[in-house]
Amino acid sequence: MILDGRHDSSIAEAARVLAAGGLVAFPTETVYGLGADAGNDAAVAGIFAAKGRPSDHPLIVHVPDAAAARRFAASIPPVAQRLMDAFWPGPLTLILPRLHAVGRAAAGGQDTIGLRCPAHPVAHALLLAAAQGSPPVFGVAAPSANRFGRVSPTTAAHVASEFGDGLPVLDGGPTRVGIESAIVDCTRAVPVLLRPGTLTRAQIEAACGERVWLPEERSEAGPRASGTLASHYAPNARVRLMDAKALQTALDVLGPDAAAVAVYARSPLRTRTPHYRRMPDDAAETARQLFAVLRDFDDAGVRLIWVETPPDAPEWEGVRDRLRRAAAT
């Protein structure tokens, strides 16, 4: 059931469903999320069941503002506060120490919890309405609104195609960012970037005032985080990454049989496939459309998706990450 997110009545209905322990899909600026009351472990269990997601794979809890983070975080280290000040509301998730009494299911049983304040006006309206409801819902646990491991949704129609008419979906239009938030672990001695997004590592370092490490640069074990499995964000078709020369060679070898292959590339190519989409030269625009393009190729029934490897530049880091995981199946 798709609800118009511009209407107060739709927001009120979605908040009512959350308060009653139900599931609601809603837009953020990154992707659409499948939400439940983060303080209700039974409601959160419904997310895992609906997605087919392992219950020890943590979710991100969405809050209306930085103050609300203290309802779930046992402490907010100075580096986390600087990042909140710089990027909230926005596409950044922070891993923080979890308050012992709340959010255990949403945290996948860990002593840490991922928190984000989304920038989308429909998400913000829903979070505010839910917090003022009876009973109040102070945070909404929400992974992407798709079956586990598959392509994330960037429109309400994508969500409905995954879960059918029984799930309330707040329609806020196509998402603006298009790939999930960056995730920074703030529970260690130094900040660690667990998942890249459209915010670059340099931007995050400038905001927090210190070096941001990568997981492979640290010897100690860190917390599990959402969307960091080696294989993730995958369409039904098999994804292969190639440079432009290898891609053209493969298309030439296939000849007429290339019509059964989908291609997503920046470079001009000679190809007979009707399933060709040009990848934008701009990283932000590519991120915005990436998941929708992969879904369109799936809908066309192709078995193979060949993608030109994105540039090795900081602003492309999030796109490269999603494509590597999509190709790891």
GROMACS .gro file of C-alpha atoms in nm:
model
  329
    1MET     CA    1   0.000   0.000   0.000
    2ILE     CA    2   0.168   0.320  -0.118
    3LEU     CA    3   0.087   0.632   0.084
    4ASP     CA    4   0.158   0.986  -0.035
    5GLY     CA    5   0.430   1.113   0.198
    6ARG     CA    6   0.331   1.475   0.132
    7HIS     CA    7   0.007   1.430   0.329
    8ASP     CA    8  -0.010   1.465   0.706
    9SER     CA    9  -0.265   1.184   0.719
   10SER     CA   10  -0.014   0.945   0.558
   11ILE     CA   11   0.255   1.040   0.809
   12ALA     CA   12   0.008   0.992   1.096
   13GLU     CA   13  -0.096   0.650   0.968
   14ALA     CA   14   0.265   0.536   0.930
   15ALA     CA   15   0.347   0.659   1.282
   16ARG     CA   16   0.043   0.469   1.415
   17VAL     CA   17   0.163   0.147   1.252
   18LEU     CA   18   0.509   0.189   1.406
   19ALA     CA   19   0.361   0.252   1.752
   20ALA     CA   20   0.154  -0.066   1.716
   21GLY     CA   21   0.465  -0.272   1.645
   22GLY     CA   22   0.421  -0.292   1.269
   23LEU     CA   23   0.650  -0.232   0.973
   24VAL     CA   24   0.656   0.077   0.750
   25ALA     CA   25   0.876   0.158   0.451
   26PHE     CA   26   0.984   0.519   0.412
   27PRO     CA   27   1.225   0.728   0.203
   28THR     CA   28   1.554   0.870   0.318
   29GLU     CA   29   1.788   1.075   0.103
   30THR     CA   30   1.995   0.757   0.044
   31VAL     CA   31   1.752   0.466  -0.015
   32TYR     CA   32   1.410   0.355   0.111
   33GLY     CA   33   1.417   0.186   0.452
   34LEU     CA   34   1.204  -0.088   0.608
   35GLY     CA   35   1.129   0.049   0.953
   36ALA     CA   36   1.012  -0.070   1.295
   37ASP     CA   37   1.022   0.070   1.648
   38ALA     CA   38   1.388   0.034   1.747
   39GLY     CA   39   1.290   0.005   2.113
   40ASN     CA   40   1.057  -0.290   2.049
   41ASP     CA   41   1.260  -0.608   1.994
   42ALA     CA   42   0.954  -0.802   1.875
   43ALA     CA   43   0.881  -0.536   1.612
   44VAL     CA   44   1.245  -0.537   1.499
   45ALA     CA   45   1.227  -0.916   1.464
   46GLY     CA   46   0.962  -0.852   1.199
   47ILE     CA   47   1.223  -0.669   0.987
   48PHE     CA   48   1.459  -0.966   0.996
   49ALA     CA   49   1.176  -1.203   0.906
   50ALA     CA   50   1.045  -0.989   0.620
   51LYS     CA   51   1.389  -0.941   0.465
   52GLY     CA   52   1.523  -1.289   0.533
   53ARG     CA   53   1.812  -1.118   0.711
   54PRO     CA   54   2.026  -1.292   0.978
   55SER     CA   55   1.926  -1.162   1.321
   56ASP     CA   56   2.288  -1.099   1.420
   57HIS     CA   57   2.338  -0.858   1.127
   58PRO     CA   58   2.283  -0.516   1.286
   59LEU     CA   59   2.041  -0.249   1.166
   60ILE     CA   60   2.074   0.129   1.159
   61VAL     CA   61   1.848   0.325   1.394
   62HIS     CA   62   1.712   0.650   1.251
   63VAL     CA   63   1.653   0.940   1.491
   64PRO     CA   64   1.499   1.285   1.435
   65ASP     CA   65   1.796   1.482   1.571
   66ALA     CA   66   2.127   1.455   1.754
   67ALA     CA   67   1.962   1.491   2.095
   68ALA     CA   68   1.756   1.177   2.031
   69ALA     CA   69   2.075   0.978   1.983
   70ARG     CA   70   2.122   0.982   2.361
   71ARG     CA   71   1.816   0.758   2.398
   72PHE     CA   72   2.020   0.479   2.238
   73ALA     CA   73   2.387   0.569   2.291
   74ALA     CA   74   2.556   0.519   2.628
   75SER     CA   75   2.802   0.793   2.537
   76ILE     CA   76   2.887   1.018   2.245
   77PRO     CA   77   3.264   1.054   2.201
   78PRO     CA   78   3.393   1.397   2.095
   79VAL     CA   79   3.478   1.274   1.745
   80ALA     CA   80   3.119   1.152   1.701
   81GLN     CA   81   2.983   1.485   1.817
   82ARG     CA   82   3.197   1.667   1.562
   83LEU     CA   83   3.066   1.441   1.287
   84MET     CA   84   2.706   1.493   1.399
   85ASP     CA   85   2.759   1.868   1.394
   86ALA     CA   86   2.904   1.852   1.043
   87PHE     CA   87   2.682   1.599   0.866
   88TRP     CA   88   2.353   1.545   1.054
   89PRO     CA   89   2.095   1.541   0.914
   90GLY     CA   90   2.261   1.361   0.625
   91PRO     CA   91   2.405   1.040   0.481
   92LEU     CA   92   2.632   0.942   0.770
   93THR     CA   93   2.583   0.661   1.023
   94LEU     CA   94   2.784   0.657   1.346
   95ILE     CA   95   2.859   0.343   1.547
   96LEU     CA   96   2.835   0.430   1.918
   97PRO     CA   97   2.830   0.244   2.252
   98ARG     CA   98   2.475   0.116   2.310
   99LEU     CA   99   2.271   0.185   2.620
  100HIS     CA  100   2.235  -0.154   2.786
  101ALA     CA  101   1.855  -0.150   2.817
  102VAL     CA  102   1.758  -0.050   2.460
  103GLY     CA  103   1.797  -0.159   2.101
  104ARG     CA  104   1.946  -0.506   2.154
  105ALA     CA  105   1.766  -0.663   1.857
  106ALA     CA  106   1.838  -0.365   1.631
  107ALA     CA  107   2.207  -0.387   1.726
  108GLY     CA  108   2.223  -0.757   1.637
  109GLY     CA  109   2.299  -0.835   2.002
  110GLN     CA  110   2.610  -0.616   2.010
  111ASP     CA  111   2.707  -0.358   2.271
  112THR     CA  112   2.731  -0.099   1.993
  113ILE     CA  113   2.458   0.058   1.782
  114GLY     CA  114   2.445   0.241   1.449
  115LEU     CA  115   2.262   0.576   1.453
  116ARG     CA  116   2.171   0.816   1.173
  117CYS     CA  117   1.964   1.132   1.137
  118PRO     CA  118   1.824   1.132   0.780
  119ALA     CA  119   1.779   1.448   0.577
  120HIS     CA  120   1.471   1.351   0.375
  121PRO     CA  121   1.167   1.566   0.475
  122VAL     CA  122   0.929   1.267   0.474
  123ALA     CA  123   1.162   1.065   0.697
  124HIS     CA  124   1.201   1.362   0.930
  125ALA     CA  125   0.824   1.413   0.951
  126LEU     CA  126   0.771   1.044   1.026
  127LEU     CA  127   1.037   1.038   1.298
  128LEU     CA  128   0.890   1.345   1.467
  129ALA     CA  129   0.535   1.209   1.448
  130ALA     CA  130   0.644   0.871   1.581
  131ALA     CA  131   0.826   1.030   1.876
  132GLN     CA  132   0.507   1.219   1.966
  133GLY     CA  133   0.283   0.913   1.933
  134SER     CA  134   0.129   0.689   2.196
  135PRO     CA  135   0.332   0.498   2.283
  136PRO     CA  136   0.621   0.712   2.158
  137VAL     CA  137   0.870   0.564   1.913
  138PHE     CA  138   1.200   0.743   1.973
  139GLY     CA  139   1.396   0.575   1.695
  140VAL     CA  140   1.316   0.368   1.387
  141ALA     CA  141   1.539   0.073   1.301
  142ALA     CA  142   1.551   0.053   0.924
  143PRO     CA  143   1.772  -0.137   0.682
  144SER     CA  144   1.708  -0.095   0.311
  145ALA     CA  145   1.357  -0.206   0.211
  146ASN     CA  146   1.451  -0.508  -0.001
  147ARG     CA  147   1.514  -0.877   0.042
  148PHE     CA  148   1.844  -0.943   0.215
  149GLY     CA  149   2.151  -0.903  -0.006
  150ARG     CA  150   1.959  -0.770  -0.306
  151VAL     CA  151   1.953  -0.430  -0.477
  152SER     CA  152   1.841  -0.146  -0.251
  153PRO     CA  153   1.522   0.043  -0.348
  154THR     CA  154   1.530   0.408  -0.453
  155THR     CA  155   1.156   0.451  -0.525
  156ALA     CA  156   0.834   0.348  -0.352
  157ALA     CA  157   0.753   0.126  -0.651
  158HIS     CA  158   1.077  -0.066  -0.594
  159VAL     CA  159   0.967  -0.139  -0.237
  160ALA     CA  160   0.619  -0.249  -0.343
  161SER     CA  161   0.772  -0.487  -0.598
  162GLU     CA  162   0.970  -0.652  -0.315
  163PHE     CA  163   0.700  -0.682  -0.048
  164GLY     CA  164   0.361  -0.642  -0.220
  165ASP     CA  165   0.056  -0.437  -0.124
  166GLY     CA  166   0.043  -0.542   0.240
  167LEU     CA  167   0.332  -0.319   0.348
  168PRO     CA  168   0.260   0.054   0.403
  169VAL     CA  169   0.511   0.254   0.196
  170LEU     CA  170   0.546   0.629   0.235
  171ASP     CA  171   0.618   0.767  -0.111
  172GLY     CA  172   0.869   1.051  -0.109
  173GLY     CA  173   0.974   1.027  -0.472
  174PRO     CA  174   1.308   0.897  -0.604
  175THR     CA  175   1.588   0.924  -0.351
  176ARG     CA  176   1.840   1.203  -0.399
  177VAL     CA  177   2.165   1.025  -0.300
  178GLY     CA  178   2.090   0.673  -0.421
  179ILE     CA  179   2.341   0.463  -0.223
  180GLU     CA  180   2.349   0.396   0.149
  181SER     CA  181   2.515   0.617   0.408
  182ALA     CA  182   2.881   0.608   0.501
  183ILE     CA  183   2.940   0.432   0.835
  184VAL     CA  184   3.204   0.548   1.082
  185ASP     CA  185   3.287   0.347   1.394
  186CYS     CA  186   3.340   0.585   1.686
  187THR     CA  187   3.382   0.319   1.956
  188ARG     CA  188   3.756   0.265   1.917
  189ALA     CA  189   4.059   0.477   1.996
  190VAL     CA  190   4.043   0.617   1.640
  191PRO     CA  191   3.753   0.663   1.395
  192VAL     CA  192   3.722   0.382   1.139
  193LEU     CA  193   3.533   0.403   0.810
  194LEU     CA  194   3.341   0.076   0.791
  195ARG     CA  195   3.141   0.155   0.476
  196PRO     CA  196   3.199   0.434   0.223
  197GLY     CA  197   2.916   0.647   0.091
  198THR     CA  198   2.890   0.969  -0.103
  199LEU     CA  199   3.077   1.153   0.172
  200THR     CA  200   3.446   1.108   0.097
  201ARG     CA  201   3.705   0.999   0.349
  202ALA     CA  202   3.870   1.341   0.315
  203GLN     CA  203   3.543   1.519   0.398
  204ILE     CA  204   3.495   1.302   0.707
  205GLU     CA  205   3.855   1.358   0.818
  206ALA     CA  206   3.820   1.734   0.777
  207ALA     CA  207   3.508   1.734   0.995
  208CYS     CA  208   3.640   1.515   1.274
  209GLY     CA  209   3.985   1.676   1.277
  210GLU     CA  210   4.187   1.356   1.262
  211ARG     CA  211   4.278   1.065   1.041
  212VAL     CA  212   3.999   0.822   0.959
  213TRP     CA  213   4.124   0.464   0.936
  214LEU     CA  214   4.004   0.175   0.721
  215PRO     CA  215   3.915  -0.162   0.878
  216GLU     CA  216   4.210  -0.340   0.715
  217GLU     CA  217   4.447  -0.087   0.873
  218ARG     CA  218   4.342  -0.187   1.226
  219SER     CA  219   4.442  -0.514   1.395
  220GLU     CA  220   4.169  -0.519   1.660
  221ALA     CA  221   3.825  -0.660   1.588
  222GLY     CA  222   3.556  -0.400   1.529
  223PRO     CA  223   3.178  -0.420   1.556
  224ARG     CA  224   2.963  -0.569   1.284
  225ALA     CA  225   2.792  -0.305   1.074
  226SER     CA  226   2.507  -0.293   0.826
  227GLY     CA  227   2.581  -0.350   0.457
  228THR     CA  228   2.943  -0.460   0.496
  229LEU     CA  229   2.922  -0.823   0.384
  230ALA     CA  230   3.148  -0.915   0.092
  231SER     CA  231   2.846  -1.001  -0.124
  232HIS     CA  232   2.561  -0.750  -0.108
  233TYR     CA  233   2.348  -0.513  -0.319
  234ALA     CA  234   2.325  -0.779  -0.591
  235PRO     CA  235   2.070  -0.800  -0.874
  236ASN     CA  236   1.943  -1.135  -1.000
  237ALA     CA  237   2.172  -1.104  -1.303
  238ARG     CA  238   2.543  -1.167  -1.253
  239VAL     CA  239   2.752  -0.849  -1.238
  240ARG     CA  240   3.103  -0.831  -1.381
  241LEU     CA  241   3.337  -0.529  -1.358
  242MET     CA  242   3.582  -0.461  -1.643
  243ASP     CA  243   3.789  -0.174  -1.775
  244ALA     CA  244   3.675  -0.022  -2.104
  245LYS     CA  245   3.924  -0.215  -2.319
  246ALA     CA  246   3.829  -0.553  -2.171
  247LEU     CA  247   3.461  -0.465  -2.198
  248GLN     CA  248   3.489  -0.380  -2.568
  249THR     CA  249   3.689  -0.697  -2.634
  250ALA     CA  250   3.427  -0.910  -2.459
  251LEU     CA  251   3.148  -0.748  -2.659
  252ASP     CA  252   3.336  -0.805  -2.985
  253VAL     CA  253   3.389  -1.172  -2.900
  254LEU     CA  254   3.020  -1.222  -2.830
  255GLY     CA  255   2.913  -1.052  -3.151
  256PRO     CA  256   2.534  -1.093  -3.202
  257ASP     CA  257   2.508  -1.283  -2.872
  258ALA     CA  258   2.590  -0.957  -2.692
  259ALA     CA  259   2.221  -0.871  -2.725
  260ALA     CA  260   2.161  -1.085  -2.414
  261VAL     CA  261   2.405  -0.878  -2.205
  262ALA     CA  262   2.334  -0.548  -2.029
  263VAL     CA  263   2.608  -0.285  -2.031
  264TYR     CA  264   2.662   0.015  -1.802
  265ALA     CA  265   2.966   0.216  -1.908
  266ARG     CA  266   3.111   0.567  -1.935
  267SER     CA  267   3.325   0.496  -2.242
  268PRO     CA  268   3.171   0.490  -2.592
  269LEU     CA  269   3.139   0.127  -2.697
  270ARG     CA  270   3.046  -0.068  -3.007
  271THR     CA  271   2.768  -0.300  -2.899
  272ARG     CA  272   2.458  -0.468  -3.037
  273THR     CA  273   2.284  -0.498  -2.703
  274PRO     CA  274   1.959  -0.305  -2.661
  275HIS     CA  275   2.033  -0.305  -2.287
  276TYR     CA  276   2.295  -0.031  -2.283
  277ARG     CA  277   2.298   0.256  -2.036
  278ARG     CA  278   2.561   0.523  -2.025
  279MET     CA  279   2.719   0.572  -1.683
  280PRO     CA  280   2.743   0.945  -1.601
  281ASP     CA  281   3.086   1.104  -1.571
  282ASP     CA  282   2.973   1.251  -1.238
  283ALA     CA  283   3.008   1.023  -0.933
  284ALA     CA  284   2.711   1.171  -0.745
  285GLU     CA  285   2.478   1.123  -1.042
  286THR     CA  286   2.602   0.767  -1.091
  287ALA     CA  287   2.534   0.692  -0.724
  288ARG     CA  288   2.185   0.838  -0.753
  289GLN     CA  289   2.088   0.615  -1.044
  290LEU     CA  290   2.299   0.302  -0.981
  291PHE     CA  291   2.047   0.080  -0.803
  292ALA     CA  292   1.762   0.185  -1.032
  293VAL     CA  293   1.973   0.091  -1.336
  294LEU     CA  294   2.051  -0.252  -1.191
  295ARG     CA  295   1.681  -0.308  -1.121
  296ASP     CA  296   1.589  -0.201  -1.475
  297PHE     CA  297   1.835  -0.455  -1.616
  298ASP     CA  298   1.684  -0.727  -1.395
  299ASP     CA  299   1.336  -0.633  -1.515
  300ALA     CA  300   1.458  -0.673  -1.873
  301GLY     CA  301   1.546  -1.035  -1.795
  302VAL     CA  302   1.918  -1.025  -1.873
  303ARG     CA  303   2.148  -1.282  -1.715
  304LEU     CA  304   2.468  -1.079  -1.730
  305ILE     CA  305   2.543  -0.714  -1.644
  306TRP     CA  306   2.881  -0.584  -1.755
  307VAL     CA  307   2.990  -0.263  -1.586
  308GLU     CA  308   3.287  -0.041  -1.663
  309THR     CA  309   3.496  -0.012  -1.348
  310PRO     CA  310   3.450   0.336  -1.197
  311PRO     CA  311   3.748   0.572  -1.170
  312ASP     CA  312   3.991   0.528  -0.882
  313ALA     CA  313   3.907   0.867  -0.729
  314PRO     CA  314   3.780   0.953  -0.379
  315GLU     CA  315   3.438   1.074  -0.493
  316TRP     CA  316   3.375   0.736  -0.662
  317GLU     CA  317   3.457   0.532  -0.351
  318GLY     CA  318   3.095   0.459  -0.256
  319VAL     CA  319   2.997   0.354  -0.609
  320ARG     CA  320   3.303   0.129  -0.638
  321ASP     CA  321   3.217  -0.033  -0.305
  322ARG     CA  322   2.857  -0.114  -0.405
  323LEU     CA  323   2.961  -0.254  -0.743
  324ARG     CA  324   3.237  -0.470  -0.592
  325ARG     CA  325   2.986  -0.622  -0.349
  326ALA     CA  326   2.725  -0.668  -0.624
  327ALA     CA  327   2.983  -0.852  -0.833
  328ALA     CA  328   3.096  -1.077  -0.545
  329THR     CA  329   2.805  -1.322  -0.570
   0.00000   0.00000   0.00000
